[in-house]
Short mmCIF file of C-alpha atoms and ligand atoms in Angstrom, two decimals:
data_model
loop_
_atom_site.label_atom_id
_atom_site.label_comp_id
_atom_site.label_asym_id
_atom_site.label_seq_id
_atom_site.Cartn_x
_atom_site.Cartn_y
_atom_site.Cartn_z
CA UNK K 1 42.65 24.37 42.85
CA UNK K 2 41.01 21.07 40.67
CA UNK K 3 43.26 18.38 40.51
CA UNK K 4 39.86 17.00 37.99
CA UNK K 5 41.80 17.78 34.35
CA UNK K 6 43.16 16.35 31.26
CA UNK K 7 44.53 17.12 28.42
CA UNK K 8 42.66 16.68 25.42
CA UNK K 9 42.35 17.41 21.33
CA UNK K 10 40.41 20.02 19.88
CA UNK K 11 40.55 18.25 17.33
CA UNK K 12 39.86 14.70 17.65
CA UNK K 13 39.58 14.48 21.25
CA UNK K 14 42.02 12.28 22.45
CA UNK K 15 43.22 12.77 25.78
CA UNK K 16 45.82 12.43 28.03
CA UNK K 17 46.90 12.41 32.04
CA UNK K 18 47.41 15.43 32.67
CA UNK K 19 51.93 14.58 33.97
CA UNK K 20 52.48 14.49 30.45
CA UNK K 21 54.34 17.10 28.87
CA UNK K 22 52.89 16.72 25.13
CA UNK K 23 51.51 20.09 23.43
CA UNK K 24 49.89 19.12 20.55
CA UNK K 25 48.01 15.69 19.96
CA UNK K 26 50.45 12.97 19.44
CA UNK K 27 47.70 11.08 17.67
CA UNK K 28 46.48 14.06 14.16
CA UNK K 29 48.44 17.04 15.84
CA UNK K 30 45.99 19.48 16.85
CA UNK K 31 45.99 21.97 19.65
CA UNK K 32 46.27 20.68 22.54
CA UNK K 33 43.23 22.05 25.74
CA UNK K 34 42.98 21.43 29.57
CA UNK K 35 39.76 19.31 30.25
CA UNK K 36 38.11 20.06 33.24
CA UNK K 37 35.54 17.51 35.32
CA UNK K 38 33.35 20.84 35.53
CA UNK K 39 31.20 19.09 38.51
CA UNK K 40 34.33 19.09 40.43
CA UNK K 41 34.52 22.78 40.75
CA UNK K 42 33.39 24.70 43.62
CA UNK K 43 31.31 27.36 42.18
CA UNK K 44 30.04 28.91 45.64
CA UNK K 45 33.61 29.39 46.36
CA UNK K 46 34.81 31.81 42.61
CA UNK K 47 30.91 33.38 43.61
CA UNK K 48 31.55 34.08 46.68
CA UNK K 49 34.23 36.77 44.81
CA UNK K 50 30.89 39.24 44.48
CA UNK K 51 29.96 38.87 47.64
CA UNK K 52 33.69 39.90 48.74
CA UNK K 53 33.20 37.38 51.90
CA UNK K 54 36.22 34.77 53.18
CA UNK K 55 39.41 34.29 52.48
CA UNK K 56 38.89 35.08 49.09
CA UNK K 57 38.14 39.22 48.77
CA UNK K 58 41.78 39.18 49.71
CA UNK K 59 42.55 36.83 47.19
CA UNK K 60 44.01 39.56 43.56
CA UNK K 61 45.44 38.49 40.91
CA UNK K 62 45.49 35.29 38.87
CA UNK K 63 45.39 32.86 41.93
CA UNK K 64 41.85 34.92 42.72
CA UNK K 65 39.97 31.82 40.97
CA UNK K 66 42.55 29.29 41.59
CA UNK K 67 39.70 26.40 41.60
CA UNK K 68 39.86 26.89 38.18
CA UNK K 69 43.71 26.46 37.22
CA UNK K 70 44.53 22.98 37.22
CA UNK K 71 46.92 22.20 40.41
CA UNK K 72 46.34 20.47 43.70
CA UNK K 73 46.11 22.14 46.87
CA UNK K 74 49.30 22.84 47.92
CA UNK K 75 50.66 24.26 45.16
CA UNK K 76 52.63 27.25 45.63
CA UNK K 77 52.62 29.21 42.72
CA UNK K 78 55.53 31.00 41.32
CA UNK K 79 53.84 34.26 41.16
CA UNK K 80 55.27 38.35 41.05
CA UNK K 81 51.93 39.91 41.73
CA UNK K 82 50.35 39.04 38.25
CA UNK K 83 46.43 40.62 37.18
CA UNK K 84 44.59 41.68 39.08
CA UNK K 85 44.49 45.25 36.36
CA UNK K 86 42.47 47.87 36.56
CA UNK K 87 39.35 48.39 33.68
CA UNK K 88 38.84 51.45 32.46
CA UNK K 89 35.37 53.37 31.26
CA UNK K 90 36.44 56.18 28.29
CA UNK K 91 33.97 58.21 29.11
CA UNK K 92 35.43 60.86 25.67
CA UNK K 93 36.43 58.18 23.09
CA UNK K 94 33.62 56.40 24.77
CA UNK K 95 30.68 59.88 23.15
CA UNK K 96 33.58 60.45 19.90
CA UNK K 97 32.15 56.83 19.16
CA UNK K 98 28.87 56.27 20.44
CA UNK K 99 29.43 52.84 22.18
CA UNK K 100 30.50 52.45 26.34
CA UNK K 101 33.93 51.61 26.19
CA UNK K 102 36.06 50.23 28.74
CA UNK K 103 39.76 49.85 28.41
CA UNK K 104 41.39 46.38 30.48
CA UNK K 105 45.03 47.83 30.65
CA UNK K 106 46.76 44.15 30.87
CA UNK K 107 49.76 46.54 30.41
CA UNK K 108 49.95 47.51 33.87
CA UNK K 109 50.64 43.60 34.29
CA UNK K 110 54.38 43.66 36.52
CA UNK K 111 56.33 43.06 33.19
CA UNK K 112 54.54 45.43 31.02
CA UNK K 113 52.26 42.72 29.69
CA UNK K 114 49.51 40.28 29.55
CA UNK K 115 52.20 37.78 29.47
CA UNK K 116 52.27 37.70 33.01
CA UNK K 117 49.02 36.22 33.38
CA UNK K 118 50.22 32.53 32.02
CA UNK K 119 53.79 32.67 33.10
CA UNK K 120 52.35 32.58 36.04
CA UNK K 121 50.21 29.54 35.71
CA UNK K 122 53.36 28.16 32.61
CA UNK K 123 55.76 28.34 34.98
CA UNK K 124 54.53 26.82 38.30
CA UNK K 125 53.91 23.94 36.24
CA UNK K 126 57.07 23.37 35.14
CA UNK K 127 58.31 23.64 38.51
CA UNK K 128 56.14 20.52 39.24
CA UNK K 129 56.48 19.02 36.39
CA UNK K 130 59.95 18.94 37.26
CA UNK K 131 62.09 20.08 33.30
CA UNK K 132 65.33 21.67 33.35
CA UNK K 133 64.49 24.47 32.16
CA UNK K 134 62.24 26.85 30.28
CA UNK K 135 62.25 28.70 26.57
CA UNK K 136 60.24 29.95 23.93
CA UNK K 137 60.35 31.81 20.98
CA UNK K 138 58.35 35.88 21.14
CA UNK K 139 58.22 39.67 19.25
CA UNK K 140 59.52 39.67 22.99
CA UNK K 141 56.92 40.43 25.74
CA UNK K 142 57.24 35.94 26.05
CA UNK K 143 60.25 36.58 26.55
CA UNK K 144 60.30 39.34 29.32
CA UNK K 145 58.07 38.35 31.22
CA UNK K 146 59.44 34.06 31.72
CA UNK K 147 62.79 35.50 31.96
CA UNK K 148 61.75 37.37 34.96
CA UNK K 149 59.05 34.44 36.18
CA UNK K 150 62.52 32.34 35.58
CA UNK K 151 63.43 34.69 37.31
CA UNK K 152 62.51 34.14 40.60
CA UNK K 153 62.43 30.41 40.25
CA UNK K 154 65.88 29.63 39.76
CA UNK K 155 65.27 27.78 36.25
CA UNK K 156 67.69 28.22 33.08
CA UNK K 157 65.74 30.11 30.17
CA UNK K 158 66.13 30.14 26.16
CA UNK K 159 64.27 32.80 24.37
CA UNK K 160 64.78 32.87 20.70
CA UNK K 161 63.91 36.48 19.10
CA UNK K 162 63.93 38.28 15.62
CA UNK K 163 66.51 39.51 14.97
CA UNK K 164 66.31 43.29 14.42
CA UNK K 165 62.16 43.33 14.89
CA UNK K 166 61.72 43.01 18.36
CA UNK K 167 60.91 46.70 21.20
CA UNK K 168 63.92 47.85 23.16
CA UNK K 169 61.81 48.09 26.14
CA UNK K 170 61.35 43.88 26.19
CA UNK K 171 64.55 42.98 25.16
CA UNK K 172 66.05 44.97 27.75
CA UNK K 173 64.20 43.24 30.04
CA UNK K 174 64.89 39.82 28.02
CA UNK K 175 68.39 40.30 28.76
CA UNK K 176 68.53 42.67 32.32
CA UNK K 177 66.64 38.93 33.96
CA UNK K 178 69.70 36.83 32.72
CA UNK K 179 67.82 34.45 30.24
CA UNK K 180 70.28 33.30 27.49
CA UNK K 181 69.01 35.68 24.52
CA UNK K 182 69.14 34.50 20.46
CA UNK K 183 68.90 36.22 17.81
CA UNK K 184 67.20 34.88 15.25
CA UNK K 185 67.43 35.74 11.85
CA UNK K 186 64.40 35.28 10.49
CA UNK K 187 60.96 35.91 11.91
CA UNK K 188 58.72 35.19 14.73
CA UNK K 189 57.85 31.57 12.54
CA UNK K 190 60.60 30.68 11.96
CA UNK K 191 61.59 31.16 15.91
CA UNK K 192 58.40 29.33 17.01
CA UNK K 193 59.98 26.50 14.61
CA UNK K 194 63.52 26.04 15.60
CA UNK K 195 62.20 26.46 19.44
CA UNK K 196 59.38 23.92 19.51
CA UNK K 197 62.14 21.38 17.56
CA UNK K 198 64.48 22.22 20.80
CA UNK K 199 62.59 21.56 23.17
CA UNK K 200 61.79 18.40 22.42
CA UNK K 201 65.70 17.46 21.04
CA UNK K 202 66.73 18.65 24.97
CA UNK K 203 63.11 18.24 27.50
CA UNK K 204 63.12 21.65 27.97
CA UNK K 205 59.83 23.20 28.62
CA UNK K 206 58.07 25.25 25.33
CA UNK K 207 55.95 28.59 27.44
CA UNK K 208 54.54 29.63 24.32
CA UNK K 209 51.37 29.70 23.71
CA UNK K 210 50.68 26.15 22.14
CA UNK K 211 50.98 25.36 25.88
CA UNK K 212 47.57 24.94 27.03
CA UNK K 213 48.85 25.63 30.20
CA UNK K 214 49.80 29.39 29.49
CA UNK K 215 46.11 30.11 28.38
CA UNK K 216 44.69 29.03 31.80
CA UNK K 217 46.17 32.21 33.18
CA UNK K 218 45.56 34.28 30.51
CA UNK K 219 41.63 33.28 30.33
CA UNK K 220 41.50 35.01 33.76
CA UNK K 221 41.03 38.12 32.15
CA UNK K 222 37.49 36.94 31.16
CA UNK K 223 37.19 36.44 35.05
CA UNK K 224 38.35 39.82 36.18
CA UNK K 225 36.21 41.95 33.05
CA UNK K 226 33.19 40.56 34.56
CA UNK K 227 34.20 40.20 38.21
CA UNK K 228 34.99 44.13 37.87
CA UNK K 229 32.17 44.96 36.01
CA UNK K 230 29.62 43.06 38.53
CA UNK K 231 31.09 45.25 42.12
CA UNK K 232 31.99 48.35 39.86
CA UNK K 233 35.44 48.03 39.91
CA UNK K 234 35.63 50.48 36.90
CA UNK K 235 38.26 53.60 37.63
CA UNK K 236 36.65 56.68 35.94
CA UNK K 237 33.11 57.89 34.72
CA UNK K 238 30.27 58.54 36.33
CA UNK K 239 28.44 56.16 37.82
CA UNK K 240 25.60 55.60 36.13
CA UNK K 241 26.15 51.93 34.04
CA UNK K 242 24.50 50.78 31.30
CA UNK K 243 26.03 47.39 30.51
CA UNK K 244 23.02 44.47 31.25
CA UNK K 245 22.26 44.23 34.93
CA UNK K 246 20.63 41.79 36.71
CA UNK K 247 21.10 40.45 40.26
CA UNK K 248 21.66 36.31 39.63
CA UNK K 249 24.06 37.27 37.33
CA UNK K 250 28.05 38.11 36.84
CA UNK K 251 28.00 40.67 33.90
CA UNK K 252 29.50 40.08 30.76
CA UNK K 253 30.51 43.17 27.71
CA UNK K 254 28.23 42.85 24.54
CA UNK K 255 31.53 42.98 22.62
CA UNK K 256 35.70 42.48 23.56
CA UNK K 257 38.15 43.54 21.43
CA UNK K 258 41.65 42.43 21.27
CA UNK K 259 45.31 42.53 19.17
CA UNK K 260 45.45 39.24 17.70
CA UNK K 261 48.74 37.58 16.70
CA UNK K 262 49.75 34.20 17.69
CA UNK K 263 45.97 33.60 18.06
CA UNK K 264 46.44 32.71 22.16
CA UNK K 265 45.45 35.18 23.98
CA UNK K 266 41.57 35.07 22.24
CA UNK K 267 41.73 31.63 22.47
CA UNK K 268 42.11 32.02 25.88
CA UNK K 269 39.90 34.78 27.05
CA UNK K 270 36.62 33.17 24.96
CA UNK K 271 38.01 29.74 27.21
CA UNK K 272 36.75 31.76 30.28
CA UNK K 273 34.03 33.46 29.12
CA UNK K 274 32.64 30.10 28.24
CA UNK K 275 33.30 28.51 31.32
CA UNK K 276 31.22 31.25 33.65
CA UNK K 277 28.69 30.28 31.75
CA UNK K 278 29.19 27.00 31.86
CA UNK K 279 29.78 27.04 35.75
CA UNK K 280 26.40 29.29 36.15
CA UNK K 281 27.46 32.48 37.15
CA UNK K 282 27.29 34.30 33.73
CA UNK K 283 24.14 34.44 31.27
CA UNK K 284 26.33 35.06 27.57
CA UNK K 285 29.35 35.26 26.23
CA UNK K 286 30.60 37.82 24.68
CA UNK K 287 31.62 38.63 20.50
CA UNK K 288 34.52 37.68 20.39
CA UNK K 289 36.54 39.93 17.86
CA UNK K 290 40.00 40.51 16.85
CA UNK K 291 41.49 42.10 15.28
CA UNK K 292 45.07 43.00 13.40
CA UNK K 293 47.92 44.42 11.34
CA UNK K 294 46.63 44.49 7.91
CA UNK K 295 50.16 43.48 6.37
CA UNK K 296 50.09 40.42 9.07
CA UNK K 297 46.46 39.08 8.93
CA UNK K 298 45.78 35.19 7.91
CA UNK K 299 42.83 34.84 11.44
CA UNK K 300 41.43 37.77 9.52
CA UNK K 301 41.59 36.96 5.52
CA UNK K 302 40.26 33.18 6.93
CA UNK K 303 37.82 34.66 8.79
CA UNK K 304 36.24 36.90 6.15
CA UNK K 305 36.64 33.68 3.18
CA UNK K 306 34.71 32.11 5.51
CA UNK K 307 37.54 28.98 5.95
CA UNK K 308 38.18 26.80 8.37
CA UNK K 309 42.13 27.46 8.24
CA UNK K 310 44.58 30.43 7.76
CA UNK K 311 46.96 30.40 4.96
CA UNK K 312 50.32 32.13 6.50
CA UNK K 313 51.25 35.21 5.43
CA UNK K 314 55.03 34.32 3.97
CA UNK K 315 56.74 37.64 4.71
CA UNK K 316 54.22 39.48 7.90
CA UNK K 317 54.79 43.11 8.31
CA UNK K 318 53.68 45.99 10.81
CA UNK K 319 54.72 48.48 12.67
CA UNK K 320 53.03 46.47 15.93
CA UNK K 321 56.05 44.02 16.19
CA UNK K 322 54.41 42.37 19.27
CA UNK K 323 52.14 40.83 15.98
CA UNK K 324 54.10 40.97 13.27
CA UNK K 325 53.65 37.27 12.82
CA UNK K 326 52.12 35.34 9.95
CA UNK K 327 51.01 31.77 10.70
CA UNK K 328 49.48 32.21 14.75
CA UNK K 329 49.69 28.28 15.67
CA UNK K 330 46.94 28.60 18.50
CA UNK K 331 44.59 29.72 14.70
CA UNK K 332 42.31 26.74 15.06
CA UNK K 333 40.82 28.36 18.44
CA UNK K 334 40.87 31.75 17.74
CA UNK K 335 38.46 31.20 14.50
CA UNK K 336 36.77 28.90 16.65
CA UNK K 337 36.09 31.46 19.49
CA UNK K 338 35.16 33.78 16.83
CA UNK K 339 32.28 31.86 15.74
CA UNK K 340 31.00 30.62 18.02
CA UNK K 341 30.74 33.52 20.28
CA UNK K 342 29.15 35.80 16.70
CA UNK K 343 31.82 38.12 17.11
CA UNK K 344 34.37 38.46 13.91
CA UNK K 345 38.12 40.22 13.14
CA UNK K 346 39.35 43.22 10.96
CA UNK K 347 42.87 44.36 9.68
CA UNK K 348 43.87 47.46 10.73
CA UNK K 349 45.96 49.80 8.64
CA UNK K 350 50.48 50.65 10.71
CA UNK K 351 48.86 54.55 10.19
CA UNK K 352 44.68 53.87 11.86
CA UNK K 353 47.27 51.92 14.62
CA UNK K 354 49.35 54.63 15.36
CA UNK K 355 46.54 57.58 15.84
CA UNK K 356 44.42 54.92 17.84
CA UNK K 357 47.82 55.02 19.76
CA UNK K 358 47.74 58.37 20.35
CA UNK K 359 44.10 58.88 20.77
CA UNK K 360 44.24 56.38 23.63
CA UNK K 361 46.86 58.27 25.19
CA UNK K 362 46.14 61.88 25.16
CA UNK K 363 42.16 61.63 25.31
CA UNK K 364 41.98 58.84 27.77
CA UNK K 365 45.90 58.46 29.66
CA UNK K 366 46.19 55.19 28.52
CA UNK K 367 49.88 54.33 27.24
CA UNK K 368 49.93 51.72 25.60
CA UNK K 369 52.19 49.86 23.02
CA UNK K 370 51.75 49.88 19.03
CA UNK K 371 49.58 46.75 19.30
CA UNK K 372 47.47 47.11 21.31
CA UNK K 373 45.94 50.40 20.70
CA UNK K 374 44.89 48.03 16.96
CA UNK K 375 41.71 46.29 19.13
CA UNK K 376 40.65 50.60 19.76
CA UNK K 377 41.82 51.37 15.95
CA UNK K 378 40.17 47.87 15.01
CA UNK K 379 36.35 48.78 17.06
CA UNK K 380 36.31 52.40 15.42
CA UNK K 381 36.71 50.77 11.48
CA UNK K 382 34.49 48.36 13.19
CA UNK K 383 31.62 51.00 14.41
CA UNK K 384 31.85 53.36 11.17
CA UNK K 385 30.98 50.17 9.26
CA UNK K 386 27.58 49.23 11.32
CA UNK K 387 29.75 45.89 12.46
CA UNK K 388 29.06 47.14 16.34
CA UNK K 389 26.20 48.83 16.85
CA UNK K 390 25.92 52.04 18.30
CA UNK K 391 24.71 50.89 22.05
CA UNK K 392 26.70 47.85 22.62
CA UNK K 393 29.66 48.19 25.55
CA UNK K 394 32.63 46.98 24.75
CA UNK K 395 36.12 46.45 26.27
CA UNK K 396 38.83 46.76 24.59
CA UNK K 397 42.33 44.50 25.75
CA UNK K 398 45.24 47.23 26.35
CA UNK K 399 47.57 44.70 25.64
CA UNK K 400 50.74 45.90 26.77
CA UNK K 401 52.65 49.43 28.31
CA UNK K 402 53.76 52.22 26.14
CA UNK K 403 57.67 51.85 27.72
CA UNK K 404 57.90 48.46 25.92
CA UNK K 405 58.16 50.43 22.96
CA UNK K 406 59.61 53.45 23.57
CA UNK K 407 61.13 54.49 20.08
CA UNK K 408 58.02 53.65 18.70
CA UNK K 409 56.62 56.16 20.44
CA UNK K 410 59.14 58.78 19.80
CA UNK K 411 59.19 58.92 15.98
CA UNK K 412 55.50 59.06 16.01
CA UNK K 413 55.27 61.97 19.03
CA UNK K 414 56.67 66.05 17.77
CA UNK K 415 60.33 66.13 19.97
CA UNK K 416 61.30 67.87 22.27
CA UNK K 417 61.66 72.24 21.56
CA UNK K 418 65.02 72.95 22.42
CA UNK K 419 64.99 76.37 24.33
CA UNK K 420 67.90 78.22 26.09
CA UNK K 421 68.20 78.51 29.58
CA UNK K 422 66.25 81.36 30.09
CA UNK K 423 61.79 82.27 30.92
CA UNK K 424 62.20 84.59 28.42
CA UNK K 425 62.63 82.46 25.97
CA UNK K 426 60.66 79.65 26.57
CA UNK K 427 58.04 82.09 26.66
CA UNK K 428 58.74 83.13 23.20
CA UNK K 429 58.67 79.32 21.69
CA UNK K 430 55.48 78.42 23.40
CA UNK K 431 54.09 81.86 22.01
CA UNK K 432 55.35 80.90 18.39
CA UNK K 433 53.63 78.08 19.13
CA UNK K 434 50.44 79.26 18.96
CA UNK K 435 51.37 81.65 16.20
N1 F0G J 1 49.44 42.16 22.33
C1 F0G J 1 50.86 41.55 22.01
C2 F0G J 1 51.69 43.40 23.20
C3 F0G J 1 51.97 41.99 22.78
O1 F0G J 1 52.94 41.05 22.80
C4 F0G J 1 51.40 40.34 21.68
C5 F0G J 1 52.23 37.96 21.36
C6 F0G J 1 50.06 40.10 21.50
C7 F0G J 1 49.12 41.22 21.45
C8 F0G J 1 49.09 39.36 20.59
O2 F0G J 1 48.63 38.00 21.74
O3 F0G J 1 49.90 35.93 20.36
O4 F0G J 1 47.96 35.52 22.23
O5 F0G J 1 47.55 36.87 20.32
N2 F0G J 1 53.16 38.27 21.95
C9 F0G J 1 54.13 37.25 21.87
C10 F0G J 1 54.94 37.43 22.32
C11 F0G J 1 53.80 36.90 20.39
O6 F0G J 1 55.80 36.52 21.38
O7 F0G J 1 55.78 38.34 22.94
P1 F0G J 1 47.98 36.31 21.29
#
């Protein structure tokens, strides 16, 4: 653990003490970042992950990287076994594309999305700060994860969801785990605006990704990718690997591709890679590549126009409801991550997302929800456009599980074929399929 940190505004660099409950800079309204004194971080402890030595090897997931988490030694984490997700080598789709292709399956976290990494840190922080409740606005996954962690921590939990636009699996989780769930007449951006004010007025702790502690948990995706590539802890495929190898450094891929909604995750993963480099554990930073749905792509528009700031999309629309967001709160951090890593931003259509979802499911056995498939859809588009080069090593982040949105899956696949209860009838039906 490191207690040597403070909160710092990314814009005007004003700093705030760590026990202050604050989400944006009081002076200029800029986003806050958890700033460490890296000279106080025990790098050898982190590097010991590679050597598989000591107690560190027995620690899995987010808390394995506790030297880079903002807590004192005696903290007891609110944990549900988050992180430590598999990194799949995807040879079939990789060959088709001509890149070395991996998928980091964050949909295999306990609640089915990467949000668990942020929530284990955020809710642990909530208990440390002694708040009286937690809240979030959500397109679904954040609320599902927060509801579970709040239950573990015995904290009251309030959730605001955009009415009629949350996938069934996510809603089921939030309600079942006992959150007070409100269906807001508006979209995610409206819900976020309302919950921010509610938290301020009612002294409830806000756990959307504007809370900088959430991102501290999510940055461990970067640490895990590097560690898994370095140790060869990769699921599937041949052992032949072309990811740049060096005995002195942890390995990183050339590029990381992920869906972007409220833009917290891309900012967090970038921070993780920057920290590994700052500490001398890696040599370079992967090109951070953000993918948005065409109907909700303010960051892509800003990136392509070379603009410093986004212009919010007023009525965002996409079947990928998780990223149906028009005014991403973390846009300044995300644009910085993309630009300074020599990355890219691209938009994909709903049809491209659906095609990518089906390909991941059928070629690689990786079941993801639509938003998550946008990363692979974007990768395909960028390879075709020559922006991703043919020999690159690429990790796509699959952010959420297929089971999150069963209604969408059923609607885009062939319906089951009804047959009478006899082998003859079954054989006849199969034969009819091949005709
Ligand atoms: N993929 C999935 C499955 C998500 O649920 C989200 C965000 C994202 C990608 C985008 O991540 O916001 O960090 O850029 N879901 C939030 C929620 C907004 O409320 O569950 P981001």
